[in-house]
């Protein structure tokens, strides 16, 4: 791949989020060596380039195996880094979708701002965390995902807290499947609190697996993406893979295992303490949930929020927070989450203000006759 940079001789119209002087307008010309990868790199009808144009305020024009980027110097450099990252991804045999483009834009921005410190490849490019099984390789798409995967490597207990669509559960299952496949652990245990059934599963028809399958289906879906179906079925039958509601963890010590608790915001304080104390030798725990989507009865404290507050500074425990910016589903999902977060913050501020006025009025209330 070759790179050519030239200063723009004129102040031609530029798609940019802000007005910039003509002297700051730059051309960056990138040429990619492997023509077979160009279609996937630029996207169908150049849709990947369109995402880069929209997000970074540049013009990107493709011709053959070359792309010319024009815009503010900093934005052009950002776009160049993004395309180089995506090209490296394709060279490794990985797919590139519009969501990967969005993720690369965020990762490059985070690295430039030193929000995360990814490792460096021999070529001097950023190497983002990834996890692999024989069935699939998953690469971090956002700074939070990168930090999340690295936290799983270094800590025995990892909390992943944030909105839906950020990859918390899928990455945790992918990491767990990789550990099991490598033989680093002997068992993979996936669990969820069955809040919809009030943890009272005895009244539902069928055996235990039939009772809890509807509540655990997202975990199965992620597992089947990372492992061949026949291997998953053999693991379930042998007990090497266990998918069970939280109530079935009571009284056990989970040794030589990777244990995942999903939807942990729906655990009570006592349930969370019970689960945390199941951790045995040579085991890891990953706990995921969205503290803003608690389905517990009113007045009941969420075990997830309480545990994060208590254990945040404990050695061996890692906490990664996800935000709407980390949503990797449909772009609209990110905007929906951001809108709800904004309303939630406004309601919290209003409630705090009312409480402050109430307590202030009581403290300085006028004397009664």
Short mmCIF file of C-alpha atoms in Angstrom, two decimals:
data_model
loop_
_atom_site.label_atom_id
_atom_site.label_comp_id
_atom_site.label_asym_id
_atom_site.label_seq_id
_atom_site.Cartn_x
_atom_site.Cartn_y
_atom_site.Cartn_z
CA UNK A 1 0.00 0.00 0.00
CA UNK A 2 1.33 3.44 -0.92
CA UNK A 3 0.36 6.83 0.46
CA UNK A 4 0.61 10.19 -1.29
CA UNK A 5 -0.24 13.54 0.25
CA UNK A 6 -0.63 16.85 -1.58
CA UNK A 7 -1.86 20.23 -0.44
CA UNK A 8 -5.07 21.39 -2.11
CA UNK A 9 -4.38 24.32 -4.47
CA UNK A 10 -7.92 25.68 -4.16
CA UNK A 11 -10.64 25.91 -1.59
CA UNK A 12 -12.95 23.42 -3.33
CA UNK A 13 -16.18 22.53 -1.50
CA UNK A 14 -15.57 20.07 1.30
CA UNK A 15 -18.09 18.01 3.27
CA UNK A 16 -17.03 19.02 6.75
CA UNK A 17 -18.66 19.49 10.12
CA UNK A 18 -16.98 22.87 10.51
CA UNK A 19 -15.55 25.62 8.34
CA UNK A 20 -11.80 25.29 7.80
CA UNK A 21 -9.34 27.58 6.04
CA UNK A 22 -8.32 26.55 2.53
CA UNK A 23 -4.74 26.09 3.71
CA UNK A 24 -5.91 23.29 6.01
CA UNK A 25 -7.47 21.28 3.17
CA UNK A 26 -5.40 18.20 2.32
CA UNK A 27 -5.48 15.40 -0.25
CA UNK A 28 -4.47 11.91 0.89
CA UNK A 29 -4.17 9.23 -1.81
CA UNK A 30 -4.11 5.60 -0.66
CA UNK A 31 -3.31 2.67 -2.96
CA UNK A 32 -3.99 -0.89 -1.78
CA UNK A 33 -1.99 -3.76 -3.23
CA UNK A 34 -4.53 -6.61 -3.14
CA UNK A 35 -7.29 -5.86 -5.64
CA UNK A 36 -9.31 -8.82 -4.35
CA UNK A 37 -9.95 -6.99 -1.08
CA UNK A 38 -10.98 -3.65 -2.56
CA UNK A 39 -14.68 -4.48 -2.93
CA UNK A 40 -14.97 -5.49 0.73
CA UNK A 41 -12.81 -2.56 1.87
CA UNK A 42 -14.82 0.16 0.13
CA UNK A 43 -18.13 -1.68 0.58
CA UNK A 44 -21.00 -2.33 -1.78
CA UNK A 45 -21.62 0.86 -3.77
CA UNK A 46 -18.79 2.38 -1.66
CA UNK A 47 -21.01 2.32 1.45
CA UNK A 48 -18.01 2.01 3.78
CA UNK A 49 -16.46 5.12 2.26
CA UNK A 50 -19.82 6.88 2.68
CA UNK A 51 -19.75 6.10 6.42
CA UNK A 52 -16.24 7.57 6.67
CA UNK A 53 -17.33 10.68 4.75
CA UNK A 54 -20.34 11.22 6.98
CA UNK A 55 -18.55 10.61 10.29
CA UNK A 56 -15.28 12.44 9.59
CA UNK A 57 -16.37 15.26 7.31
CA UNK A 58 -14.17 14.33 4.35
CA UNK A 59 -14.65 13.43 0.68
CA UNK A 60 -13.51 9.94 -0.31
CA UNK A 61 -13.41 9.10 -4.02
CA UNK A 62 -12.48 5.58 -5.13
CA UNK A 63 -10.89 4.71 -8.46
CA UNK A 64 -9.63 1.19 -9.00
CA UNK A 65 -7.45 0.19 -6.05
CA UNK A 66 -6.98 3.81 -4.98
CA UNK A 67 -9.00 6.17 -2.85
CA UNK A 68 -8.48 9.93 -2.65
CA UNK A 69 -9.46 11.56 0.62
CA UNK A 70 -9.93 15.32 0.79
CA UNK A 71 -10.73 17.46 3.79
CA UNK A 72 -9.19 18.95 6.95
CA UNK A 73 -5.74 17.52 7.61
CA UNK A 74 -6.64 15.89 10.93
CA UNK A 75 -9.79 14.30 9.49
CA UNK A 76 -7.87 12.96 6.48
CA UNK A 77 -5.29 11.36 8.77
CA UNK A 78 -8.12 9.83 10.79
CA UNK A 79 -9.72 8.42 7.63
CA UNK A 80 -6.37 7.05 6.45
CA UNK A 81 -5.83 5.24 9.76
CA UNK A 82 -9.35 3.79 9.60
CA UNK A 83 -8.89 2.44 6.07
CA UNK A 84 -5.50 0.96 6.97
CA UNK A 85 -7.04 -0.80 9.98
CA UNK A 86 -9.87 -2.20 7.86
CA UNK A 87 -7.44 -3.33 5.15
CA UNK A 88 -5.34 -5.14 7.77
CA UNK A 89 -8.52 -6.79 9.02
CA UNK A 90 -9.33 -8.07 5.52
CA UNK A 91 -5.76 -9.33 5.06
CA UNK A 92 -6.26 -11.46 8.18
CA UNK A 93 -9.32 -13.08 6.61
CA UNK A 94 -11.89 -11.18 8.67
CA UNK A 95 -15.05 -9.59 7.27
CA UNK A 96 -15.71 -5.85 7.16
CA UNK A 97 -19.24 -4.54 7.61
CA UNK A 98 -20.51 -0.96 8.14
CA UNK A 99 -20.56 -1.60 11.90
CA UNK A 100 -16.85 -2.49 11.70
CA UNK A 101 -16.22 0.84 9.97
CA UNK A 102 -18.03 2.66 12.78
CA UNK A 103 -16.01 0.72 15.32
CA UNK A 104 -12.70 1.47 13.59
CA UNK A 105 -13.52 5.19 13.57
CA UNK A 106 -14.16 5.10 17.32
CA UNK A 107 -11.08 3.00 18.07
CA UNK A 108 -8.74 5.26 16.12
CA UNK A 109 -10.24 8.33 17.79
CA UNK A 110 -9.83 6.77 21.23
CA UNK A 111 -6.23 5.80 20.54
CA UNK A 112 -5.41 9.32 19.37
CA UNK A 113 -6.97 10.71 22.54
CA UNK A 114 -5.11 8.08 24.61
CA UNK A 115 -8.38 6.85 26.10
CA UNK A 116 -7.13 3.29 25.66
CA UNK A 117 -3.67 1.89 25.18
CA UNK A 118 -3.89 -0.94 22.64
CA UNK A 119 -0.75 -2.89 21.85
CA UNK A 120 1.24 -2.24 18.69
CA UNK A 121 1.79 -4.59 15.79
CA UNK A 122 5.29 -4.95 14.27
CA UNK A 123 4.30 -2.52 11.49
CA UNK A 124 3.59 0.10 14.13
CA UNK A 125 -0.18 -0.08 13.76
CA UNK A 126 -2.65 -0.49 16.57
CA UNK A 127 -3.57 -4.08 17.40
CA UNK A 128 -6.98 -4.36 19.00
CA UNK A 129 -8.01 -7.18 21.28
CA UNK A 130 -9.58 -10.23 19.72
CA UNK A 131 -10.76 -13.68 20.73
CA UNK A 132 -10.79 -16.76 18.51
CA UNK A 133 -12.26 -20.23 18.35
CA UNK A 134 -11.98 -22.69 15.49
CA UNK A 135 -15.38 -21.49 14.31
CA UNK A 136 -14.94 -17.71 14.47
CA UNK A 137 -12.64 -14.80 15.32
CA UNK A 138 -14.14 -11.75 17.02
CA UNK A 139 -12.26 -8.43 17.08
CA UNK A 140 -13.12 -5.49 19.36
CA UNK A 141 -15.08 -2.81 17.52
CA UNK A 142 -15.08 -0.01 20.11
CA UNK A 143 -12.68 1.26 22.80
CA UNK A 144 -14.89 -0.20 25.52
CA UNK A 145 -14.93 -3.62 23.83
CA UNK A 146 -11.13 -3.50 23.56
CA UNK A 147 -10.82 -2.70 27.27
CA UNK A 148 -13.41 -5.39 28.08
CA UNK A 149 -11.51 -8.21 26.34
CA UNK A 150 -8.22 -7.14 27.92
CA UNK A 151 -9.86 -6.98 31.35
CA UNK A 152 -10.97 -10.61 30.97
CA UNK A 153 -7.35 -11.62 30.44
CA UNK A 154 -5.99 -9.88 33.52
CA UNK A 155 -8.80 -10.11 36.11
CA UNK A 156 -10.59 -13.05 37.69
CA UNK A 157 -13.82 -11.08 38.12
CA UNK A 158 -15.00 -8.71 35.38
CA UNK A 159 -18.10 -6.50 35.37
CA UNK A 160 -19.43 -5.29 32.01
CA UNK A 161 -22.11 -2.66 32.61
CA UNK A 162 -23.99 -0.74 29.95
CA UNK A 163 -26.90 -0.59 27.52
CA UNK A 164 -28.13 -3.31 25.20
CA UNK A 165 -26.38 -3.77 21.87
CA UNK A 166 -22.86 -3.01 23.09
CA UNK A 167 -21.62 -6.60 22.81
CA UNK A 168 -21.30 -7.27 26.54
CA UNK A 169 -22.90 -10.71 26.49
CA UNK A 170 -21.61 -11.86 23.11
CA UNK A 171 -17.98 -10.98 23.89
CA UNK A 172 -18.22 -12.67 27.29
CA UNK A 173 -19.58 -15.88 25.73
CA UNK A 174 -16.96 -15.71 22.95
CA UNK A 175 -14.17 -15.35 25.51
CA UNK A 176 -15.59 -18.20 27.60
CA UNK A 177 -15.86 -20.48 24.55
CA UNK A 178 -12.25 -19.73 23.60
CA UNK A 179 -11.00 -20.60 27.09
CA UNK A 180 -12.91 -23.87 27.05
CA UNK A 181 -11.68 -24.80 23.58
CA UNK A 182 -8.05 -24.10 24.54
CA UNK A 183 -8.39 -26.29 27.63
CA UNK A 184 -7.66 -23.43 30.03
CA UNK A 185 -10.79 -24.41 31.98
CA UNK A 186 -12.76 -27.64 32.24
CA UNK A 187 -16.26 -26.16 32.31
CA UNK A 188 -18.25 -23.29 30.86
CA UNK A 189 -21.20 -22.15 32.97
CA UNK A 190 -23.73 -19.61 31.70
CA UNK A 191 -26.44 -18.23 33.97
CA UNK A 192 -29.24 -15.68 34.10
CA UNK A 193 -31.77 -14.73 36.78
CA UNK A 194 -35.20 -15.90 35.57
CA UNK A 195 -36.95 -12.80 36.86
CA UNK A 196 -39.90 -13.16 34.49
CA UNK A 197 -40.74 -16.43 36.26
CA UNK A 198 -39.86 -15.07 39.67
CA UNK A 199 -37.20 -17.83 39.90
CA UNK A 200 -40.16 -20.18 40.58
CA UNK A 201 -39.74 -22.54 37.66
CA UNK A 202 -41.49 -25.56 39.13
CA UNK A 203 -44.90 -24.44 37.86
CA UNK A 204 -43.73 -24.34 34.22
CA UNK A 205 -44.18 -27.45 32.01
CA UNK A 206 -41.28 -29.64 30.89
CA UNK A 207 -37.90 -30.63 32.31
CA UNK A 208 -35.39 -28.14 33.68
CA UNK A 209 -33.90 -27.27 30.28
CA UNK A 210 -37.33 -26.75 28.71
CA UNK A 211 -38.36 -24.53 31.63
CA UNK A 212 -35.41 -22.15 31.42
CA UNK A 213 -34.62 -22.15 27.68
CA UNK A 214 -36.78 -19.08 26.91
CA UNK A 215 -34.84 -17.03 29.47
CA UNK A 216 -31.42 -18.33 28.44
CA UNK A 217 -31.88 -18.30 24.65
CA UNK A 218 -29.57 -15.28 24.08
CA UNK A 219 -26.73 -17.22 25.73
CA UNK A 220 -27.36 -20.24 23.52
CA UNK A 221 -27.40 -18.02 20.43
CA UNK A 222 -23.98 -16.55 21.25
CA UNK A 223 -22.59 -19.99 22.09
CA UNK A 224 -23.68 -21.49 18.77
CA UNK A 225 -21.98 -18.61 16.93
CA UNK A 226 -18.63 -19.46 18.53
CA UNK A 227 -18.78 -23.27 18.60
CA UNK A 228 -20.09 -25.97 16.22
CA UNK A 229 -23.64 -27.05 17.17
CA UNK A 230 -22.64 -30.69 17.63
CA UNK A 231 -19.86 -29.69 20.04
CA UNK A 232 -22.26 -27.53 22.03
CA UNK A 233 -24.75 -30.39 22.28
CA UNK A 234 -22.05 -32.83 23.41
CA UNK A 235 -20.88 -30.33 25.99
CA UNK A 236 -24.41 -29.82 27.31
CA UNK A 237 -24.95 -33.56 27.61
CA UNK A 238 -21.62 -34.20 29.34
CA UNK A 239 -21.91 -31.24 31.70
CA UNK A 240 -18.82 -29.54 30.26
CA UNK A 241 -21.18 -26.75 29.20
CA UNK A 242 -23.93 -25.77 31.61
CA UNK A 243 -26.66 -23.23 30.99
CA UNK A 244 -28.79 -22.75 34.09
CA UNK A 245 -30.80 -20.12 35.98
CA UNK A 246 -29.13 -18.34 38.86
CA UNK A 247 -31.15 -20.29 41.44
CA UNK A 248 -29.25 -23.46 40.49
CA UNK A 249 -25.91 -21.94 41.57
CA UNK A 250 -26.75 -21.97 45.27
CA UNK A 251 -24.59 -24.21 47.47
CA UNK A 252 -21.97 -24.93 44.80
CA UNK A 253 -18.25 -24.16 44.43
CA UNK A 254 -17.37 -23.53 40.78
CA UNK A 255 -13.75 -24.63 40.27
CA UNK A 256 -11.71 -24.78 37.05
CA UNK A 257 -14.51 -22.99 35.21
CA UNK A 258 -15.37 -19.84 33.32
CA UNK A 259 -18.68 -18.57 34.71
CA UNK A 260 -20.88 -15.92 33.09
CA UNK A 261 -23.84 -14.19 34.75
CA UNK A 262 -25.94 -12.22 32.26
CA UNK A 263 -28.73 -9.69 32.99
CA UNK A 264 -27.21 -9.26 36.43
CA UNK A 265 -29.14 -6.04 37.07
CA UNK A 266 -32.08 -8.34 37.88
CA UNK A 267 -30.32 -10.05 40.77
CA UNK A 268 -31.12 -9.08 44.32
CA UNK A 269 -28.38 -8.12 46.74
CA UNK A 270 -28.44 -11.58 48.34
CA UNK A 271 -28.44 -13.39 44.98
CA UNK A 272 -25.42 -11.43 43.79
CA UNK A 273 -23.50 -12.13 46.99
CA UNK A 274 -24.40 -15.82 46.69
CA UNK A 275 -23.18 -15.93 43.09
CA UNK A 276 -19.91 -14.09 43.76
CA UNK A 277 -19.02 -16.46 46.58
CA UNK A 278 -19.32 -19.49 44.26
CA UNK A 279 -15.93 -18.64 42.68
CA UNK A 280 -13.46 -21.51 43.13
CA UNK A 281 -9.83 -22.21 42.23
CA UNK A 282 -8.66 -21.61 38.65
CA UNK A 283 -11.97 -19.95 37.77
CA UNK A 284 -13.04 -16.66 36.24
CA UNK A 285 -16.35 -14.82 36.48
CA UNK A 286 -17.81 -12.35 34.00
CA UNK A 287 -20.91 -10.42 35.10
CA UNK A 288 -22.89 -8.35 32.60
CA UNK A 289 -25.97 -6.17 32.83
CA UNK A 290 -27.62 -2.82 32.23
CA UNK A 291 -28.16 -0.93 35.51
CA UNK A 292 -30.87 1.19 33.84
CA UNK A 293 -33.11 -1.80 32.97
CA UNK A 294 -33.93 -3.31 36.35
CA UNK A 295 -37.02 -5.56 36.39
CA UNK A 296 -37.02 -6.18 40.15
CA UNK A 297 -40.06 -5.22 42.26
CA UNK A 298 -40.13 -1.55 43.33
CA UNK A 299 -37.92 -0.82 46.30
CA UNK A 300 -35.66 -3.84 45.82
CA UNK A 301 -31.96 -3.04 45.40
CA UNK A 302 -30.24 -4.34 42.27
CA UNK A 303 -27.35 -6.63 43.13
CA UNK A 304 -25.36 -5.43 40.11
CA UNK A 305 -25.25 -1.77 41.06
CA UNK A 306 -24.52 -2.60 44.69
CA UNK A 307 -21.70 -5.02 43.79
CA UNK A 308 -20.06 -2.52 41.45
CA UNK A 309 -20.07 0.10 44.19
CA UNK A 310 -18.63 -2.28 46.77
CA UNK A 311 -16.03 -4.10 44.63
CA UNK A 312 -14.87 -1.42 42.20
CA UNK A 313 -11.51 -0.91 43.94
CA UNK A 314 -10.90 -4.51 45.03
CA UNK A 315 -7.71 -6.04 43.52
CA UNK A 316 -8.48 -8.71 40.94
CA UNK A 317 -11.79 -7.08 39.99
CA UNK A 318 -12.22 -5.11 36.75
CA UNK A 319 -15.12 -2.87 35.73
CA UNK A 320 -15.78 -1.78 32.14
CA UNK A 321 -18.62 0.67 31.50
CA UNK A 322 -20.30 0.83 28.09
CA UNK A 323 -22.29 3.80 26.76
CA UNK A 324 -24.57 4.54 23.81
CA UNK A 325 -21.43 5.29 21.78
CA UNK A 326 -20.48 1.60 22.04
CA UNK A 327 -23.72 0.24 20.54
CA UNK A 328 -22.82 -2.00 17.58
CA UNK A 329 -26.32 -2.99 16.47
CA UNK A 330 -28.34 -0.89 14.03
CA UNK A 331 -27.24 2.75 14.14
CA UNK A 332 -30.73 3.71 15.28
CA UNK A 333 -30.29 1.61 18.44
CA UNK A 334 -27.45 3.88 19.52
CA UNK A 335 -29.62 6.96 19.06
CA UNK A 336 -32.49 5.31 20.95
CA UNK A 337 -30.22 4.45 23.89
CA UNK A 338 -28.76 7.97 23.90
CA UNK A 339 -32.26 9.49 23.95
CA UNK A 340 -33.30 7.32 26.90
CA UNK A 341 -30.05 8.14 28.73
CA UNK A 342 -30.72 11.86 28.26
CA UNK A 343 -34.27 11.60 29.63
CA UNK A 344 -33.03 9.44 32.50
CA UNK A 345 -30.38 12.00 33.41
CA UNK A 346 -32.95 14.81 33.30
CA UNK A 347 -35.33 12.88 35.57
CA UNK A 348 -32.53 12.12 38.02
CA UNK A 349 -31.50 15.78 38.10
CA UNK A 350 -35.10 16.89 38.67
CA UNK A 351 -35.57 14.33 41.45
CA UNK A 352 -32.33 15.42 43.12
CA UNK A 353 -33.40 19.06 42.89
CA UNK A 354 -36.78 18.29 44.49
CA UNK A 355 -35.07 16.34 47.25
CA UNK A 356 -32.62 19.20 47.86
CA UNK A 357 -35.47 21.72 48.10
CA UNK A 358 -37.40 19.45 50.45
CA UNK A 359 -34.49 18.83 52.81
CA UNK A 360 -33.46 22.48 52.63
CA UNK A 361 -36.97 23.58 53.50
CA UNK A 362 -37.07 21.26 56.49
CA UNK A 363 -33.71 22.52 57.73
CA UNK A 364 -34.66 26.20 57.45
CA UNK A 365 -38.41 25.92 57.98
CA UNK A 366 -40.24 28.80 59.64
CA UNK A 367 -41.09 28.36 63.34
CA UNK A 368 -44.64 27.29 64.06
CA UNK A 369 -46.93 29.29 66.37
#
